[in-house]
Short mmCIF file of C-alpha atoms in Angstrom, two decimals:
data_model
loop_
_atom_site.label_atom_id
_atom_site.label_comp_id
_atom_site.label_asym_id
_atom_site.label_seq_id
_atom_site.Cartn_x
_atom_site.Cartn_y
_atom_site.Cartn_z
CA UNK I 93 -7.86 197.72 -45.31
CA UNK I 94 -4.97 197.22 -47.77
CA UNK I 95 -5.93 197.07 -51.40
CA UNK I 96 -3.51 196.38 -54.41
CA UNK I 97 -4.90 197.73 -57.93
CA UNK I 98 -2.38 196.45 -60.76
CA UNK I 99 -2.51 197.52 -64.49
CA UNK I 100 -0.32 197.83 -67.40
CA UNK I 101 -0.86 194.36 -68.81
CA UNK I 102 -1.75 193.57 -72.52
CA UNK I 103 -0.61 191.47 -75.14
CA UNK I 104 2.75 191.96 -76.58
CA UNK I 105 5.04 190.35 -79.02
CA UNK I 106 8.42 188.27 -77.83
CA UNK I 107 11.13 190.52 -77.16
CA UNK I 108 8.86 193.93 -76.31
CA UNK I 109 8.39 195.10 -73.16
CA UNK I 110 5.56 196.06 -70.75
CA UNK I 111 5.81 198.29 -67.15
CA UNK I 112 3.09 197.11 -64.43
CA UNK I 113 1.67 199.95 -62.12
CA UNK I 114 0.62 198.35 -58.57
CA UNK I 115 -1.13 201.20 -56.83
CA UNK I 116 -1.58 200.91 -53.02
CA UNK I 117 -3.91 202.13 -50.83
CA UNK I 118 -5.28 201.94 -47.54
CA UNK I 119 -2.11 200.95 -45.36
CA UNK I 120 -0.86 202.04 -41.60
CA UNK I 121 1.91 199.89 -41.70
CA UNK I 122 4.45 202.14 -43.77
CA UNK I 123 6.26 201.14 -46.56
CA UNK I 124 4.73 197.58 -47.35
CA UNK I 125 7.11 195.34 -48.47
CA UNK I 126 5.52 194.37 -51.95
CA UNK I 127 5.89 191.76 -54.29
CA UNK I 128 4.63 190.93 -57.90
CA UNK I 129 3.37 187.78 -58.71
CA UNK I 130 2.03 185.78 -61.52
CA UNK I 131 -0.18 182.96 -61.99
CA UNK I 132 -0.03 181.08 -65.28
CA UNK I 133 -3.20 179.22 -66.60
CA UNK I 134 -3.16 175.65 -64.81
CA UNK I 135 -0.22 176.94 -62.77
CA UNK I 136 0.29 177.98 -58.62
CA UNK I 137 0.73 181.43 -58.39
CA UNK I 138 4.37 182.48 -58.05
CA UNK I 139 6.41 185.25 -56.50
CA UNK I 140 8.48 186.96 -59.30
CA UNK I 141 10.09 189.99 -57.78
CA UNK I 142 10.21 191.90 -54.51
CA UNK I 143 11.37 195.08 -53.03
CA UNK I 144 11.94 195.33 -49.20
CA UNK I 145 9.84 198.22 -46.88
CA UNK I 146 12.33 200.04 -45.65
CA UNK I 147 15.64 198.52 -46.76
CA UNK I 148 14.54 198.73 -50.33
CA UNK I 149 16.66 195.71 -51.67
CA UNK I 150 15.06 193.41 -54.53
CA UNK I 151 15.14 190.12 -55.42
CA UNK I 152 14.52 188.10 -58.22
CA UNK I 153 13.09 184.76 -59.30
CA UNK I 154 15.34 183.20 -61.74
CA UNK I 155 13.14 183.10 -64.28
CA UNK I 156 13.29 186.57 -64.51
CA UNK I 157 16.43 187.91 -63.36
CA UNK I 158 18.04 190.36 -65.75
CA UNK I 159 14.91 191.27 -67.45
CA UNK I 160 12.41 192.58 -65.09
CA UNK I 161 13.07 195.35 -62.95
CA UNK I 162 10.92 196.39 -59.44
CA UNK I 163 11.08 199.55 -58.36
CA UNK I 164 9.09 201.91 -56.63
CA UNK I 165 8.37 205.60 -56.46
CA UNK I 166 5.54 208.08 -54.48
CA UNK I 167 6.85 207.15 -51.21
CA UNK I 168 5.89 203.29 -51.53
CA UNK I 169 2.24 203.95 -52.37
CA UNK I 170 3.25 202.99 -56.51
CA UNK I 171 5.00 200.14 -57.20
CA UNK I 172 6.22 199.17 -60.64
CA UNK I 173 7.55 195.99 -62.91
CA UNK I 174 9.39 196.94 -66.21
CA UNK I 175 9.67 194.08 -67.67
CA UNK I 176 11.54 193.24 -70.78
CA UNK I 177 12.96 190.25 -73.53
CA UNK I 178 8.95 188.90 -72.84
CA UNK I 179 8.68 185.53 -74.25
CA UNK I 180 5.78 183.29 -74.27
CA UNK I 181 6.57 181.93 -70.45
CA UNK I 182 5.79 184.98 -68.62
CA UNK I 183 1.85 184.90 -70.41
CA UNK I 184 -0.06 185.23 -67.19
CA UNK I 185 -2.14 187.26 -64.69
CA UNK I 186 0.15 189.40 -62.59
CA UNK I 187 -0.22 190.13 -59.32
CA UNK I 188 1.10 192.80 -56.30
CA UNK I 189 0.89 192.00 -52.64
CA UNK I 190 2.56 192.34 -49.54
CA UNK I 191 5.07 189.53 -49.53
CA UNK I 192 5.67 189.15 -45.65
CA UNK I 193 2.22 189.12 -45.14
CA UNK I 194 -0.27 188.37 -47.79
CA UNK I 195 -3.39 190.81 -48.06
CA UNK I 196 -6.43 190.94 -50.19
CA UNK I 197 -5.56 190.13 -53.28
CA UNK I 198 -7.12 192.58 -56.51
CA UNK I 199 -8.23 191.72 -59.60
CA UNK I 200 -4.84 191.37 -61.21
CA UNK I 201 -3.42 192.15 -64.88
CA UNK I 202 -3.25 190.31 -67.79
CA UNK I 203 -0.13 189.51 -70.27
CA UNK I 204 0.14 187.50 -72.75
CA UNK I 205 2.70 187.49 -75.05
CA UNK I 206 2.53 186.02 -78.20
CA UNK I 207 3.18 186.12 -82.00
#
């Protein structure tokens, strides 16, 4: 069974930056093509970056084009989200997951950022 552990949240002030870990365990299916989401309080969760299995290629929601980055590292099995210029909008829980294919979802990270 897949399974997703994210960390790296906390709270931060506008303009810093934070880098989510996604660690991933447990797949056969090769290079999972992963995703990070976030779910805002009162809000549907949302896809906010992605980085293709074996091609690699990201994408981008607009909100956060230019300021967060997805890459990964450790032959797929770590995935990251640097994420910079926070401002109050990206407060949420954030989330990793296969994007074709939705799995299990884990506990999740908290952000918040805030003055």
């Amino acid at each position: 069974q897949v399974q997703f552990v994210e960390s790296g949240g906390g709270l931060v002030q506008p303009g810093d930056s934070l880098t989510l870990t996604c660690v991933i365990s447990g797949s056969t299916f090769g290079i999972l093509p992963t995703g990070w989401y976030r779910q805002a309080p009162g809000k549907q969760r949302e896809l906010v970056a992605r980085i293709g299995g074996s091609s690699g290629s990201t994408t981008y929601a607009d909100s956060v084009k230019g300021r967060f980055t997805i890459f990964r590292v450790n032959a797929g099995d770590t995935v990251y989200l640097q994420m910079n210029k926070l401002t109050p909008d990206d407060t949420a829980v954030y989330y990793c997951n296969d994007f074709v294919k939705n799995r299990s979802w884990g506990q999740g990270t908290q952000v918040t950022v805030s003055s």
